CSV table of C-alpha atoms in Angstrom, one decimal:
chain,number,residue,atom,x,y,z
P,292,MET,CA,-35.7,2.6,-17.4
P,293,ALA,CA,-32.6,3.4,-19.3
P,294,GLU,CA,-30.1,5.3,-16.5
P,295,LEU,CA,-29.0,8.4,-17.5
P,296,PRO,CA,-24.9,8.1,-19.0
P,297,GLU,CA,-22.2,11.0,-18.0
P,298,ARG,CA,-21.5,11.0,-21.5
P,299,VAL,CA,-22.7,9.7,-24.8
P,300,ASP,CA,-22.3,9.4,-28.2
P,301,VAL,CA,-25.9,11.4,-29.5
P,302,ALA,CA,-28.0,12.5,-27.1
P,303,ILE,CA,-32.1,12.4,-28.9
P,304,ILE,CA,-34.4,14.6,-27.4
P,305,GLY,CA,-38.3,13.0,-27.9
P,306,GLY,CA,-39.6,10.1,-28.2
P,307,GLY,CA,-41.8,9.6,-30.8
P,308,PHE,CA,-41.6,8.8,-34.5
P,309,ALA,CA,-38.5,10.5,-35.5
P,310,GLY,CA,-36.3,10.1,-32.5
P,311,LEU,CA,-37.5,6.3,-31.8
P,312,ALA,CA,-36.5,5.5,-35.9
P,313,THR,CA,-33.2,7.6,-35.7
P,314,ALA,CA,-31.9,5.6,-33.1
P,315,TRP,CA,-32.8,2.3,-34.6
P,316,ALA,CA,-31.8,3.6,-37.8
P,317,LEU,CA,-28.2,4.4,-36.0
P,318,ARG,CA,-28.2,1.1,-34.6
P,319,ARG,CA,-28.2,-0.3,-38.1
P,320,ARG,CA,-25.4,1.8,-39.4
P,321,GLY,CA,-23.6,0.4,-36.6
P,322,VAL,CA,-24.0,3.7,-34.1
P,323,ALA,CA,-25.0,2.6,-30.1
P,324,ASP,CA,-23.5,4.6,-28.3
P,325,ALA,CA,-27.3,7.1,-28.5
P,326,ILE,CA,-29.3,7.9,-26.2
P,327,VAL,CA,-33.2,9.4,-26.3
P,328,LEU,CA,-34.1,11.5,-23.6
P,329,GLU,CA,-38.1,11.5,-23.5
P,330,ARG,CA,-39.9,14.4,-21.5
P,331,GLU,CA,-43.0,12.0,-20.8
P,332,ALA,CA,-43.4,8.4,-19.1
P,333,GLU,CA,-43.5,6.7,-22.1
P,334,ILE,CA,-42.9,6.5,-25.8
P,335,GLY,CA,-45.0,8.7,-28.6
P,336,ARG,CA,-47.0,10.4,-25.6
P,337,PHE,CA,-47.9,13.0,-28.4
P,338,ALA,CA,-48.6,12.9,-32.0
P,339,SER,CA,-46.4,10.3,-32.7
P,340,GLY,CA,-48.7,8.0,-30.3
P,341,ARG,CA,-52.3,9.4,-32.1
P,342,SER,CA,-51.7,8.2,-35.2
P,343,ALA,CA,-54.7,7.3,-37.4
P,344,GLY,CA,-52.4,4.5,-39.0
P,345,LEU,CA,-52.1,5.9,-42.5
P,346,GLY,CA,-49.4,3.9,-45.0
P,347,ARG,CA,-50.3,6.3,-47.2
P,348,GLN,CA,-47.5,6.9,-50.3
P,349,LEU,CA,-48.7,9.9,-52.4
P,350,ALA,CA,-47.7,13.5,-50.6
P,351,GLU,CA,-48.2,17.4,-51.0
P,352,ASP,CA,-44.3,17.2,-52.3
P,353,ASP,CA,-41.9,15.5,-54.4
P,354,ASP,CA,-40.1,15.7,-51.0
P,355,THR,CA,-42.4,14.3,-48.3
P,356,ALA,CA,-43.3,11.7,-51.2
P,357,ALA,CA,-39.4,10.2,-51.7
P,358,LEU,CA,-39.3,9.2,-47.8
P,359,ALA,CA,-43.2,8.1,-47.4
P,360,VAL,CA,-42.3,5.6,-50.5
P,361,ARG,CA,-38.6,4.4,-48.7
P,362,GLY,CA,-40.7,4.5,-45.1
P,363,ALA,CA,-43.5,1.9,-47.0
P,364,GLN,CA,-40.7,-0.3,-48.4
P,365,LEU,CA,-38.5,-0.3,-45.0
P,366,MET,CA,-42.0,-1.5,-43.3
P,367,ARG,CA,-42.9,-3.4,-45.5
P,368,GLU,CA,-40.4,-5.9,-44.3
P,369,THR,CA,-41.3,-5.8,-40.5
P,370,PRO,CA,-45.3,-7.8,-39.2
P,371,HIS,CA,-46.3,-3.2,-38.3
P,372,TRP,CA,-47.5,-2.7,-42.0
P,373,ARG,CA,-51.2,-3.8,-43.2
P,374,GLU,CA,-50.9,-3.7,-47.1
P,375,THR,CA,-55.8,-2.5,-47.1
P,376,GLY,CA,-54.9,-0.3,-51.1
P,377,SER,CA,-56.3,3.1,-50.1
P,378,VAL,CA,-58.3,5.6,-51.9
P,379,MET,CA,-57.8,9.1,-52.8
P,380,THR,CA,-60.5,11.3,-54.5
P,381,PHE,CA,-60.2,14.9,-55.5
P,382,ASP,CA,-63.0,17.6,-56.6
P,383,ASP,CA,-59.8,19.5,-58.7
P,384,ALA,CA,-59.2,17.4,-62.2
P,385,ALA,CA,-55.5,19.5,-61.9
P,386,LEU,CA,-55.0,18.5,-58.2
P,387,ALA,CA,-55.4,14.7,-58.9
P,388,GLU,CA,-52.9,15.1,-62.7
P,389,ALA,CA,-50.4,16.4,-59.9
P,390,TYR,CA,-50.3,13.7,-57.6
P,391,LEU,CA,-50.6,11.0,-60.9
P,392,ALA,CA,-47.4,12.9,-62.0
P,393,ARG,CA,-46.0,12.3,-58.5
P,394,ALA,CA,-46.7,8.9,-58.9
P,395,ALA,CA,-44.7,8.5,-61.7
P,396,LYS,CA,-41.9,10.4,-60.6
P,397,HIS,CA,-42.1,7.8,-57.2
P,398,GLY,CA,-42.6,4.7,-58.4
P,399,VAL,CA,-46.0,4.0,-56.9
P,400,ALA,CA,-48.2,2.2,-59.5
P,401,VAL,CA,-52.1,3.8,-59.3
P,402,GLN,CA,-54.9,2.6,-60.8
P,403,PRO,CA,-58.1,5.3,-62.2
P,404,LEU,CA,-61.2,5.2,-60.6
P,405,ASP,CA,-64.3,5.8,-61.3
P,406,ARG,CA,-67.7,6.7,-59.3
P,407,ALA,CA,-68.4,4.0,-59.3
P,408,GLY,CA,-65.7,2.8,-58.5
P,409,VAL,CA,-65.0,4.8,-55.8
P,410,LEU,CA,-68.6,3.9,-54.4
P,411,ALA,CA,-68.3,0.5,-54.7
P,412,GLY,CA,-65.7,1.1,-51.5
P,413,TRP,CA,-67.5,3.6,-50.2
P,414,PRO,CA,-71.1,4.2,-51.1
P,415,GLN,CA,-72.2,5.8,-48.0
P,416,LEU,CA,-70.1,9.2,-49.7
P,417,ALA,CA,-72.9,9.1,-52.2
P,418,GLU,CA,-73.1,12.6,-52.5
P,419,LEU,CA,-69.2,13.6,-52.1
P,420,ARG,CA,-68.0,15.3,-54.6
P,421,VAL,CA,-65.7,13.4,-57.0
P,422,GLU,CA,-63.6,14.8,-59.9
P,423,ARG,CA,-60.7,12.2,-60.1
P,424,ALA,CA,-60.3,9.6,-57.8
P,425,ILE,CA,-57.2,7.0,-57.9
P,426,ALA,CA,-56.7,3.7,-56.6
P,427,VAL,CA,-53.2,3.6,-54.2
P,428,PRO,CA,-53.1,-0.9,-54.2
P,429,SER,CA,-49.3,-0.8,-51.9
P,430,ASP,CA,-51.0,1.9,-49.3
P,431,GLY,CA,-51.7,0.6,-46.2
P,432,VAL,CA,-52.2,0.3,-42.6
P,433,ILE,CA,-49.3,1.1,-39.8
P,434,ALA,CA,-50.4,-1.0,-36.4
P,435,VAL,CA,-48.7,2.4,-34.9
P,436,GLN,CA,-47.4,0.8,-30.8
P,437,PRO,CA,-46.1,-2.1,-32.4
P,438,LEU,CA,-43.9,-0.1,-34.6
P,439,LEU,CA,-42.7,2.7,-32.1
P,440,ARG,CA,-42.2,0.1,-29.8
P,441,LEU,CA,-39.8,-2.4,-33.2
P,442,PHE,CA,-37.6,1.4,-33.6
P,443,ALA,CA,-37.2,1.3,-29.1
P,444,ALA,CA,-36.4,-1.7,-28.9
P,445,ASP,CA,-32.8,-2.6,-28.0
P,446,ALA,CA,-32.3,1.7,-27.8
P,447,GLN,CA,-31.7,3.2,-24.4
P,448,VAL,CA,-34.5,5.2,-24.0
P,449,ALA,CA,-34.3,7.3,-20.6
P,450,LEU,CA,-38.1,7.5,-20.1
P,451,GLY,CA,-39.7,11.6,-17.6
P,452,ALA,CA,-36.2,12.8,-18.6
P,453,ARG,CA,-37.3,16.3,-20.1
P,454,VAL,CA,-34.3,18.6,-21.6
P,455,THR,CA,-34.8,22.1,-20.3
P,456,ALA,CA,-31.0,23.3,-22.2
P,457,VAL,CA,-28.8,22.7,-25.1
P,458,GLU,CA,-25.7,23.7,-26.3
P,459,ALA,CA,-22.4,22.4,-27.4
P,460,GLY,CA,-21.6,19.1,-26.0
P,461,ARG,CA,-23.9,19.3,-23.2
P,462,VAL,CA,-27.9,18.5,-22.6
P,463,THR,CA,-29.2,19.5,-19.4
P,464,THR,CA,-32.7,17.2,-18.7
P,465,ALA,CA,-35.0,16.9,-15.5
P,466,ARG,CA,-32.8,13.8,-14.8
P,467,GLY,CA,-29.5,14.8,-14.9
P,468,VAL,CA,-26.8,16.4,-17.0
P,469,LEU,CA,-24.8,14.4,-19.3
P,470,ALA,CA,-21.9,15.4,-22.0
P,471,ALA,CA,-23.0,14.5,-26.2
P,472,ARG,CA,-20.9,15.0,-28.9
P,473,VAL,CA,-24.0,15.1,-31.4
P,474,VAL,CA,-27.4,16.0,-30.2
P,475,VAL,CA,-30.4,15.6,-32.4
P,476,ASP,CA,-33.8,17.3,-32.3
P,477,ALA,CA,-36.6,15.5,-32.6
P,478,SER,CA,-39.0,17.0,-30.2
P,479,GLY,CA,-41.9,17.4,-32.0
P,480,ALA,CA,-43.9,20.4,-31.8
P,481,TRP,CA,-40.9,21.9,-29.4
P,482,ALA,CA,-38.6,22.0,-31.6
P,483,GLY,CA,-36.7,25.0,-31.7
P,484,GLY,CA,-37.5,25.8,-28.4
P,485,LEU,CA,-33.9,24.6,-26.8
P,486,THR,CA,-31.8,26.3,-29.5
P,487,GLY,CA,-33.1,29.8,-30.1
P,488,ASP,CA,-34.4,28.6,-33.4
P,489,GLU,CA,-37.2,29.6,-35.1
P,490,PRO,CA,-40.4,27.5,-33.2
P,491,LEU,CA,-42.2,25.3,-35.5
P,492,LEU,CA,-45.9,26.0,-36.4
P,493,SER,CA,-48.4,23.5,-34.3
P,494,TYR,CA,-52.1,22.6,-35.4
P,495,LYS,CA,-54.6,20.5,-33.8
P,496,ARG,CA,-56.0,17.7,-35.6
P,497,HIS,CA,-59.4,15.1,-34.4
P,498,VAL,CA,-59.9,12.2,-35.3
P,499,PHE,CA,-63.3,10.2,-34.2
P,500,ILE,CA,-65.1,6.7,-34.5
P,501,LEU,CA,-68.3,6.4,-35.6
P,502,GLU,CA,-70.7,3.9,-34.7
P,503,ALA,CA,-70.7,2.6,-37.9
P,504,GLU,CA,-69.6,-0.8,-41.1
P,505,ALA,CA,-67.3,0.0,-43.2
P,506,ALA,CA,-67.5,-2.3,-46.3
P,507,PRO,CA,-65.7,-5.3,-45.7
P,508,GLN,CA,-61.8,-4.8,-47.2
P,509,ALA,CA,-62.6,-1.6,-48.3
P,510,PRO,CA,-59.6,0.3,-48.7
P,511,TRP,CA,-59.3,3.3,-46.7
P,512,LEU,CA,-59.6,6.7,-48.2
P,513,TRP,CA,-58.7,10.3,-48.7
P,514,HIS,CA,-60.9,13.2,-50.1
P,515,LEU,CA,-58.6,15.6,-51.2
P,516,GLY,CA,-59.2,19.8,-51.9
P,517,SER,CA,-62.2,21.5,-50.3
P,518,GLY,CA,-64.2,19.4,-47.7
P,519,GLU,CA,-61.1,17.0,-47.1
P,520,MET,CA,-61.3,14.4,-44.7
P,521,TYR,CA,-60.3,10.3,-44.7
P,522,LEU,CA,-62.0,7.7,-43.8
P,523,ARG,CA,-60.6,4.0,-42.6
P,524,GLY,CA,-62.4,1.1,-41.3
P,525,ASP,CA,-61.8,0.0,-37.5
P,526,ALA,CA,-62.6,-2.7,-35.4
P,527,ALA,CA,-64.7,-1.2,-33.6
P,528,GLY,CA,-66.5,1.1,-36.2
P,529,ILE,CA,-65.3,3.8,-39.2
P,530,LEU,CA,-62.5,5.7,-38.2
P,531,VAL,CA,-62.6,9.7,-39.6
P,532,SER,CA,-60.9,12.5,-39.4
P,533,PRO,CA,-62.7,16.1,-40.9
P,534,CYS,CA,-58.6,17.2,-41.7
P,535,ASP,CA,-59.4,20.2,-38.8
P,536,ALA,CA,-56.1,22.4,-38.7
P,537,SER,CA,-56.3,25.0,-35.4
P,538,ARG,CA,-53.9,26.1,-34.8
P,539,SER,CA,-52.8,24.8,-30.7
P,540,GLU,CA,-49.7,24.7,-28.3
P,541,PRO,CA,-47.1,22.2,-28.0
P,542,GLY,CA,-48.6,19.2,-26.3
P,543,HIS,CA,-52.3,21.1,-26.0
P,544,GLN,CA,-53.9,18.2,-28.3
P,545,ASP,CA,-57.0,17.9,-26.2
P,546,PRO,CA,-60.2,17.6,-28.6
P,547,ASP,CA,-63.0,20.0,-28.8
P,548,LEU,CA,-66.2,20.7,-29.5
P,549,VAL,CA,-65.0,22.9,-32.9
P,550,GLY,CA,-63.3,19.6,-34.6
P,551,GLU,CA,-66.9,17.7,-33.7
P,552,GLU,CA,-68.6,20.7,-35.4
P,553,HIS,CA,-66.5,20.5,-37.9
P,554,LEU,CA,-66.8,16.8,-38.6
P,555,ARG,CA,-70.1,16.8,-38.4
P,556,LYS,CA,-71.1,20.2,-41.4
P,557,LEU,CA,-68.9,17.9,-43.6
P,558,LEU,CA,-70.8,14.5,-42.9
P,559,ASP,CA,-73.8,16.7,-43.8
P,560,ASP,CA,-72.7,17.9,-46.9
P,561,THR,CA,-71.1,14.3,-48.5
P,562,THR,CA,-72.9,11.7,-46.5
P,563,PRO,CA,-76.3,11.7,-44.5
P,564,GLU,CA,-75.3,7.9,-43.6
P,565,LEU,CA,-72.7,8.7,-41.8
P,566,ALA,CA,-74.0,12.2,-40.1
P,567,ALA,CA,-76.9,10.4,-37.9
P,568,ALA,CA,-74.2,8.2,-36.8
P,569,ARG,CA,-72.8,9.0,-33.0
P,570,ILE,CA,-69.5,9.0,-32.2
P,571,THR,CA,-68.4,6.3,-29.6
P,572,ARG,CA,-64.4,8.2,-29.5
P,573,ARG,CA,-63.1,10.9,-30.1
P,574,TRP,CA,-59.5,12.3,-30.4
P,575,ALA,CA,-56.9,15.3,-31.4
P,576,CYS,CA,-53.2,14.4,-32.7
P,577,GLN,CA,-51.1,17.6,-33.2
P,578,ARG,CA,-48.9,18.1,-36.4
P,579,ALA,CA,-45.9,20.0,-36.3
P,580,TYR,CA,-44.3,22.4,-39.5
P,581,THR,CA,-41.5,24.4,-40.3
P,582,PRO,CA,-42.6,27.9,-41.8
P,583,ASP,CA,-42.2,26.6,-45.4
P,584,ARG,CA,-43.3,23.2,-44.4
P,585,LYS,CA,-40.6,21.0,-45.6
P,586,MET,CA,-38.9,19.0,-43.2
P,587,ARG,CA,-35.7,19.9,-41.5
P,588,LEU,CA,-33.8,17.0,-41.3
P,589,GLY,CA,-29.9,16.6,-41.6
P,590,ARG,CA,-27.0,18.8,-39.8
P,591,ASP,CA,-27.9,22.8,-38.6
P,592,ARG,CA,-26.1,25.0,-41.5
P,593,ASP,CA,-23.8,26.9,-37.7
P,594,ARG,CA,-24.1,23.7,-35.5
P,595,PRO,CA,-22.0,21.3,-36.8
P,596,TRP,CA,-23.0,19.7,-33.6
P,597,LEU,CA,-26.7,19.8,-34.2
P,598,VAL,CA,-28.8,17.8,-36.8
P,599,TRP,CA,-32.3,18.1,-37.1
P,600,ALA,CA,-35.7,15.6,-37.1
P,601,ALA,CA,-38.3,17.9,-37.3
P,602,GLY,CA,-41.1,19.4,-38.6
P,603,LEU,CA,-42.4,15.8,-40.0
P,604,GLY,CA,-45.6,17.6,-40.7
P,605,GLY,CA,-48.4,14.5,-40.4
P,606,HIS,CA,-46.3,12.0,-42.3
P,607,GLY,CA,-44.3,10.8,-39.3
P,608,ALA,CA,-46.1,7.7,-39.4
P,609,THR,CA,-45.1,6.5,-42.6
P,610,ALA,CA,-41.7,8.2,-43.6
P,611,ALA,CA,-40.6,7.7,-39.8
P,612,PRO,CA,-37.8,4.4,-41.1
P,613,ALA,CA,-36.6,6.6,-43.9
P,614,VAL,CA,-37.1,9.9,-41.9
P,615,GLY,CA,-34.6,7.3,-39.3
P,616,GLU,CA,-32.1,6.5,-41.5
P,617,ARG,CA,-31.9,10.4,-43.3
P,618,VAL,CA,-31.1,11.7,-40.1
P,619,ALA,CA,-28.5,9.0,-39.2
P,620,GLU,CA,-26.4,9.4,-42.2
P,621,ALA,CA,-26.6,13.1,-41.3
P,622,VAL,CA,-25.5,11.7,-37.4
P,623,VAL,CA,-22.4,9.7,-38.7
P,624,ALA,CA,-21.1,12.3,-40.2
P,625,ALA,CA,-21.1,15.1,-37.3
P,626,LEU,CA,-19.3,12.2,-35.5
P,627,ARG,CA,-16.8,12.0,-38.5
P,628,GLY,CA,-16.5,15.9,-38.0
């Protein structure tokens, strides 16, 4: 555990993907005088550490997709990305066309799939409504905890250092006060709360492990549209999320029966075989969005000492290295004045 210094060039609030990737990117740029202030006794305690680890490059908007594509490119340089490919299915042909256009724009190779191609990997989804489907061979699976540790390696990380107040040049934590030339708000669902800004919108999403077997080497599958869900093979069975979204307070991510009911209804409608499978593990994570659902990255317009790394909206794992790069660039500009 890093000691709390009296002063630093950069204080980063939050030891999740956004904060740790920013510290990692700053080190790559030669900025060493930075500290990550994490409220808990371990890094990645909340949304980041609970990620399902799907390396998805094609997102719902161009800026997020650009970050995810760059993030995947950087992660391929590490041992923590395993290229498995993915299948994205759609119940709306227009939505599929939008994703195909985004793939072309960002240079992501895709292959069209017919229904038989989808069922070759996921025969359990015989009743899934599929209008269009695409395979993304360069998608993958991320080893979440090792990736967090990679970002944290050689960084100053102060654990149990919950930040209670922020102002220009000064950060107050549960472990003391430090001076900082630049402050990065990478506090996830809490972002904005310390600076009096509009709070983020936090949503809880459930993930389950089913006692079932996926086809060997089957790519993970994400169904987009009504009845959204994703599935991937896991050493313990099949990992599945009903992609539910219930509003929750920051840090409140305990699983509940509503999420399980949502899952059972989806499986009843699409895959009776999996609907009967026993749930062997369940957890919930939290996704945080800005009001306009765009990531808030970069320098604050009115406070030159404040830089944002917030509102990653569930894309933190794949986009993290690129988010770190973009935020680090803003930090360097702030340090230069």
